[in-house]
Amino acid sequence: EVKLVQSGAEVKKPGESLKISCKGSGYTFPYYWIGWVRQMPGKGLEWMGIIYPDDSDTRYSPSFQGQVTISADKSITTAYLQWSSLKASDTAMYYCAKLGSSSWKEKFDYWGQGTLVTVSS
Amino acid sequence: EIVMTQSPATLSVSPGERATLSCRASQSVSSNLAWYQQKPGQAPRLLIYDASTRAAGIPARFSGSGSGTEFTLTISSLQSEDFAVYYCQQYNNWPPTFGGGTKVEIK
């Protein structure tokens, strides 16, 4: 059974750093792109970027390039999303999700449960 | 960046009725389009991919059609568990993009 289990909710102050995680199991983790999707409060889904864990090839949507860093450690089948300096506007639910194959031209077929990030002074 | 436009924003339907949701792409995305369902407090769930292929475990009352720039998700007979928000997403052009969503509510 494919599972993506994300780390728990976070409350941070503006300017702080943060790294959230997504652990995959039930499939060959290195060989499927895994991505991140943002959902701001009461809003729709936004595609952020993806990583191919086997070689760490990482691609970002232009809207998120330079704003976040996506990484992965295939030895522990975990992907990460990190911020170096959080802003109040980063407050959102963040989902990790797995692509359906080794191509980026794929749907998200499995999703994590989401990690709520709240940034407030 | 391809803009995905979903209509209507909200659809009021009675249980047992048919629901038709639309998704339009600003340029052709071939058949590289997926539909997702999201219920309150839950993660999205894949319903349809490649425009018309149902994902594993998805009931036959959900069907997708279209190609190029015009796509439709049809729910043939709405059940109580189908009231949710539905998103389309293209994965043909970089970056992949989502539509703004259609909320299907009880009439």
Short mmCIF file of C-alpha atoms in Angstrom, two decimals:
data_model
loop_
_atom_site.label_atom_id
_atom_site.label_comp_id
_atom_site.label_asym_id
_atom_site.label_seq_id
_atom_site.Cartn_x
_atom_site.Cartn_y
_atom_site.Cartn_z
CA GLU A 1 0.00 0.00 0.00
CA VAL A 2 1.41 3.39 -1.02
CA LYS A 3 1.58 5.85 1.87
CA LEU A 4 2.89 9.38 2.21
CA VAL A 5 3.09 10.50 5.84
CA GLN A 6 3.83 14.13 6.53
CA SER A 7 5.25 15.79 9.62
CA GLY A 8 2.99 17.58 12.07
CA ALA A 9 1.62 21.10 12.19
CA GLU A 10 4.03 23.97 12.81
CA VAL A 11 3.63 27.43 14.32
CA LYS A 12 6.47 29.80 13.54
CA LYS A 13 7.33 33.48 13.70
CA PRO A 14 8.17 35.61 10.65
CA GLY A 15 11.84 35.33 9.76
CA GLU A 16 12.25 31.84 11.23
CA SER A 17 13.35 28.84 9.19
CA LEU A 18 11.40 25.62 8.77
CA LYS A 19 11.75 22.20 7.16
CA ILE A 20 8.76 19.88 6.84
CA SER A 21 8.91 16.26 5.74
CA CYS A 22 7.06 13.61 3.78
CA LYS A 23 7.93 9.94 4.20
CA GLY A 24 6.99 7.58 1.41
CA SER A 25 6.44 3.85 1.66
CA GLY A 26 4.90 1.02 -0.34
CA TYR A 27 6.61 1.87 -3.61
CA THR A 28 10.13 2.31 -5.03
CA PHE A 29 10.66 5.80 -3.65
CA PRO A 30 13.77 6.79 -5.68
CA TYR A 31 12.08 6.27 -9.05
CA TYR A 32 8.98 8.43 -8.80
CA TRP A 33 8.87 12.22 -8.76
CA ILE A 34 7.44 13.61 -5.54
CA GLY A 35 6.06 17.10 -5.31
CA TRP A 36 4.59 19.77 -3.08
CA VAL A 37 1.28 21.61 -3.36
CA ARG A 38 0.25 24.70 -1.41
CA GLN A 39 -3.29 25.49 -0.28
CA MET A 40 -3.72 28.85 1.39
CA PRO A 41 -6.66 29.22 3.80
CA GLY A 42 -9.96 28.95 1.92
CA LYS A 43 -8.19 28.89 -1.45
CA GLY A 44 -7.35 26.46 -4.24
CA LEU A 45 -4.38 24.23 -4.99
CA GLU A 46 -1.04 25.60 -6.21
CA TRP A 47 1.65 23.40 -7.79
CA MET A 48 5.00 24.27 -6.20
CA GLY A 49 7.67 21.90 -7.47
CA ILE A 50 8.93 18.37 -7.70
CA ILE A 51 12.03 16.28 -7.01
CA TYR A 52 13.27 12.98 -8.44
CA PRO A 53 14.80 11.32 -5.39
CA ASP A 54 17.17 9.04 -7.26
CA ASP A 55 19.34 11.90 -8.59
CA SER A 56 17.77 14.88 -6.75
CA ASP A 57 16.75 16.54 -10.01
CA THR A 58 14.52 19.37 -8.74
CA ARG A 59 12.15 21.61 -10.67
CA TYR A 60 10.16 24.56 -9.40
CA SER A 61 7.15 26.44 -10.62
CA PRO A 62 8.33 29.99 -11.40
CA SER A 63 6.02 31.32 -8.67
CA PHE A 64 7.95 29.37 -6.04
CA GLN A 65 11.50 29.44 -7.46
CA GLY A 66 13.78 31.03 -4.87
CA GLN A 67 11.05 31.04 -2.22
CA VAL A 68 11.39 27.45 -1.01
CA THR A 69 13.82 24.54 -1.30
CA ILE A 70 12.76 21.00 -2.09
CA SER A 71 15.09 18.14 -1.21
CA ALA A 72 14.98 14.39 -0.64
CA ASP A 73 16.94 11.65 1.11
CA LYS A 74 16.34 8.41 -0.74
CA SER A 75 18.09 6.37 1.96
CA ILE A 76 15.21 7.14 4.32
CA THR A 77 12.53 7.60 1.60
CA THR A 78 11.76 11.12 2.72
CA ALA A 79 11.19 14.37 0.86
CA TYR A 80 11.44 17.83 2.38
CA LEU A 81 10.16 21.34 1.86
CA GLN A 82 12.04 24.14 3.56
CA TRP A 83 12.02 27.88 4.07
CA SER A 84 14.98 29.99 5.18
CA SER A 85 12.91 32.98 6.29
CA LEU A 86 9.18 32.55 6.72
CA LYS A 87 6.62 35.23 5.98
CA ALA A 88 3.05 35.55 7.20
CA SER A 89 1.96 34.85 3.62
CA ASP A 90 3.50 31.34 3.88
CA THR A 91 0.63 30.38 6.19
CA ALA A 92 -1.04 27.47 4.40
CA MET A 93 -1.60 23.76 4.25
CA TYR A 94 1.19 22.00 2.36
CA TYR A 95 0.63 18.64 0.72
CA CYS A 96 3.22 16.27 -0.65
CA ALA A 97 2.12 14.03 -3.47
CA LYS A 98 3.65 11.38 -5.67
CA LEU A 99 3.63 11.51 -9.45
CA GLY A 100 2.40 8.48 -11.36
CA SER A 101 5.67 7.58 -13.08
CA SER A 102 9.28 8.62 -13.66
CA SER A 103 8.11 11.35 -16.05
CA TRP A 104 7.16 14.82 -14.77
CA LYS A 105 4.23 14.79 -17.22
CA GLU A 106 2.07 12.92 -14.79
CA LYS A 107 -0.82 13.29 -12.39
CA PHE A 108 -0.44 13.16 -8.61
CA ASP A 109 -1.74 9.68 -7.80
CA TYR A 110 -1.13 9.58 -4.04
CA TRP A 111 -1.20 12.40 -1.53
CA GLY A 112 0.03 12.96 2.01
CA GLN A 113 -2.35 14.10 4.73
CA GLY A 114 -1.02 17.67 4.70
CA THR A 115 1.07 19.81 7.06
CA LEU A 116 -0.43 23.05 8.35
CA VAL A 117 2.13 25.83 8.62
CA THR A 118 1.10 28.94 10.55
CA VAL A 119 3.37 31.97 10.54
CA SER A 120 2.40 34.65 13.02
CA SER A 121 4.12 37.13 15.27
CA GLU B 1 2.06 29.39 -17.87
CA ILE B 2 -1.19 27.71 -18.87
CA VAL B 3 -4.25 29.08 -17.09
CA MET B 4 -6.94 26.54 -16.19
CA THR B 5 -10.42 28.03 -15.78
CA GLN B 6 -13.15 26.01 -14.10
CA SER B 7 -16.85 26.74 -14.29
CA PRO B 8 -19.11 27.22 -12.56
CA ALA B 9 -17.43 28.23 -9.31
CA THR B 10 -20.33 26.68 -7.39
CA LEU B 11 -22.82 24.09 -8.60
CA SER B 12 -25.97 23.37 -6.60
CA VAL B 13 -27.32 19.90 -7.30
CA SER B 14 -29.88 17.63 -5.68
CA PRO B 15 -28.86 14.09 -4.69
CA GLY B 16 -29.46 11.69 -7.57
CA GLU B 17 -29.10 14.39 -10.20
CA ARG B 18 -26.37 14.69 -12.80
CA ALA B 19 -23.54 17.19 -12.35
CA THR B 20 -21.43 18.55 -15.20
CA LEU B 21 -18.24 20.45 -14.39
CA SER B 22 -16.15 22.28 -16.98
CA CYS B 23 -12.44 23.02 -17.24
CA ARG B 24 -10.89 25.14 -19.97
CA ALA B 25 -7.16 25.51 -20.72
CA SER B 26 -5.66 28.72 -22.13
CA GLN B 27 -3.84 26.58 -24.72
CA SER B 28 -3.91 22.95 -25.72
CA VAL B 29 -2.88 20.43 -23.06
CA SER B 30 -3.60 17.40 -25.27
CA SER B 31 -5.17 14.77 -22.97
CA ASN B 32 -2.78 15.44 -20.09
CA LEU B 33 -5.46 16.46 -17.65
CA ALA B 34 -6.47 15.16 -14.24
CA TRP B 35 -9.44 15.73 -11.94
CA TYR B 36 -9.22 15.67 -8.15
CA GLN B 37 -11.86 15.67 -5.41
CA GLN B 38 -11.28 17.42 -2.10
CA LYS B 39 -13.59 17.14 0.87
CA PRO B 40 -13.36 19.55 3.83
CA GLY B 41 -10.38 18.80 6.04
CA GLN B 42 -9.03 16.15 3.69
CA ALA B 43 -6.26 15.89 1.12
CA PRO B 44 -7.23 15.88 -2.56
CA ARG B 45 -7.92 12.51 -4.15
CA LEU B 46 -7.24 11.58 -7.77
CA LEU B 47 -10.44 10.78 -9.70
CA ILE B 48 -9.57 10.93 -13.40
CA TYR B 49 -6.30 11.13 -15.33
CA ASP B 50 -5.37 11.37 -18.99
CA ALA B 51 -8.69 13.23 -19.35
CA SER B 52 -10.90 10.14 -19.24
CA THR B 53 -9.28 7.27 -17.27
CA ARG B 54 -10.76 6.60 -13.85
CA ALA B 55 -8.23 6.11 -11.06
CA ALA B 56 -8.24 2.88 -9.07
CA GLY B 57 -11.31 2.50 -6.87
CA ILE B 58 -13.23 5.42 -8.36
CA PRO B 59 -16.92 4.63 -8.98
CA ALA B 60 -18.21 4.42 -12.52
CA ARG B 61 -20.56 7.37 -11.94
CA PHE B 62 -17.51 9.61 -12.40
CA SER B 63 -16.47 10.14 -16.01
CA GLY B 64 -14.16 12.53 -17.80
CA SER B 65 -14.07 13.69 -21.39
CA GLY B 66 -12.41 16.20 -23.65
CA SER B 67 -9.03 17.00 -25.16
CA GLY B 68 -7.10 20.05 -26.24
CA THR B 69 -8.59 22.97 -24.34
CA GLU B 70 -12.06 21.83 -23.25
CA PHE B 71 -12.70 19.19 -20.61
CA THR B 72 -15.70 17.93 -18.65
CA LEU B 73 -16.15 15.94 -15.47
CA THR B 74 -19.56 14.32 -15.20
CA ILE B 75 -21.04 12.76 -12.08
CA SER B 76 -24.00 10.78 -13.36
CA SER B 77 -26.04 10.52 -10.15
CA LEU B 78 -24.80 12.50 -7.20
CA GLN B 79 -24.42 10.66 -3.92
CA SER B 80 -24.14 12.37 -0.55
CA GLU B 81 -20.41 11.64 -0.41
CA ASP B 82 -19.81 13.46 -3.72
CA PHE B 83 -20.46 16.94 -2.35
CA ALA B 84 -16.97 18.41 -2.39
CA VAL B 85 -14.64 20.70 -4.33
CA TYR B 86 -13.31 19.44 -7.66
CA TYR B 87 -10.06 20.62 -9.28
CA CYS B 88 -8.69 20.05 -12.75
CA GLN B 89 -4.94 20.06 -13.39
CA GLN B 90 -2.91 20.05 -16.60
CA TYR B 91 0.43 18.27 -16.77
CA ASN B 92 1.24 18.78 -20.43
CA ASN B 93 3.17 22.06 -20.19
CA TRP B 94 5.65 23.37 -17.62
CA PRO B 95 4.71 24.29 -14.97
CA PRO B 96 1.75 22.03 -14.29
CA THR B 97 -1.18 24.12 -13.12
CA PHE B 98 -4.49 23.66 -11.30
CA GLY B 99 -7.84 25.23 -12.00
CA GLY B 100 -9.51 27.31 -9.31
CA GLY B 101 -12.00 24.60 -8.39
CA THR B 102 -15.74 23.97 -8.55
CA LYS B 103 -17.66 23.47 -5.33
CA VAL B 104 -20.52 20.99 -5.68
CA GLU B 105 -23.08 21.72 -2.98
CA ILE B 106 -26.41 20.26 -1.98
CA LYS B 107 -29.40 22.03 -3.53
#
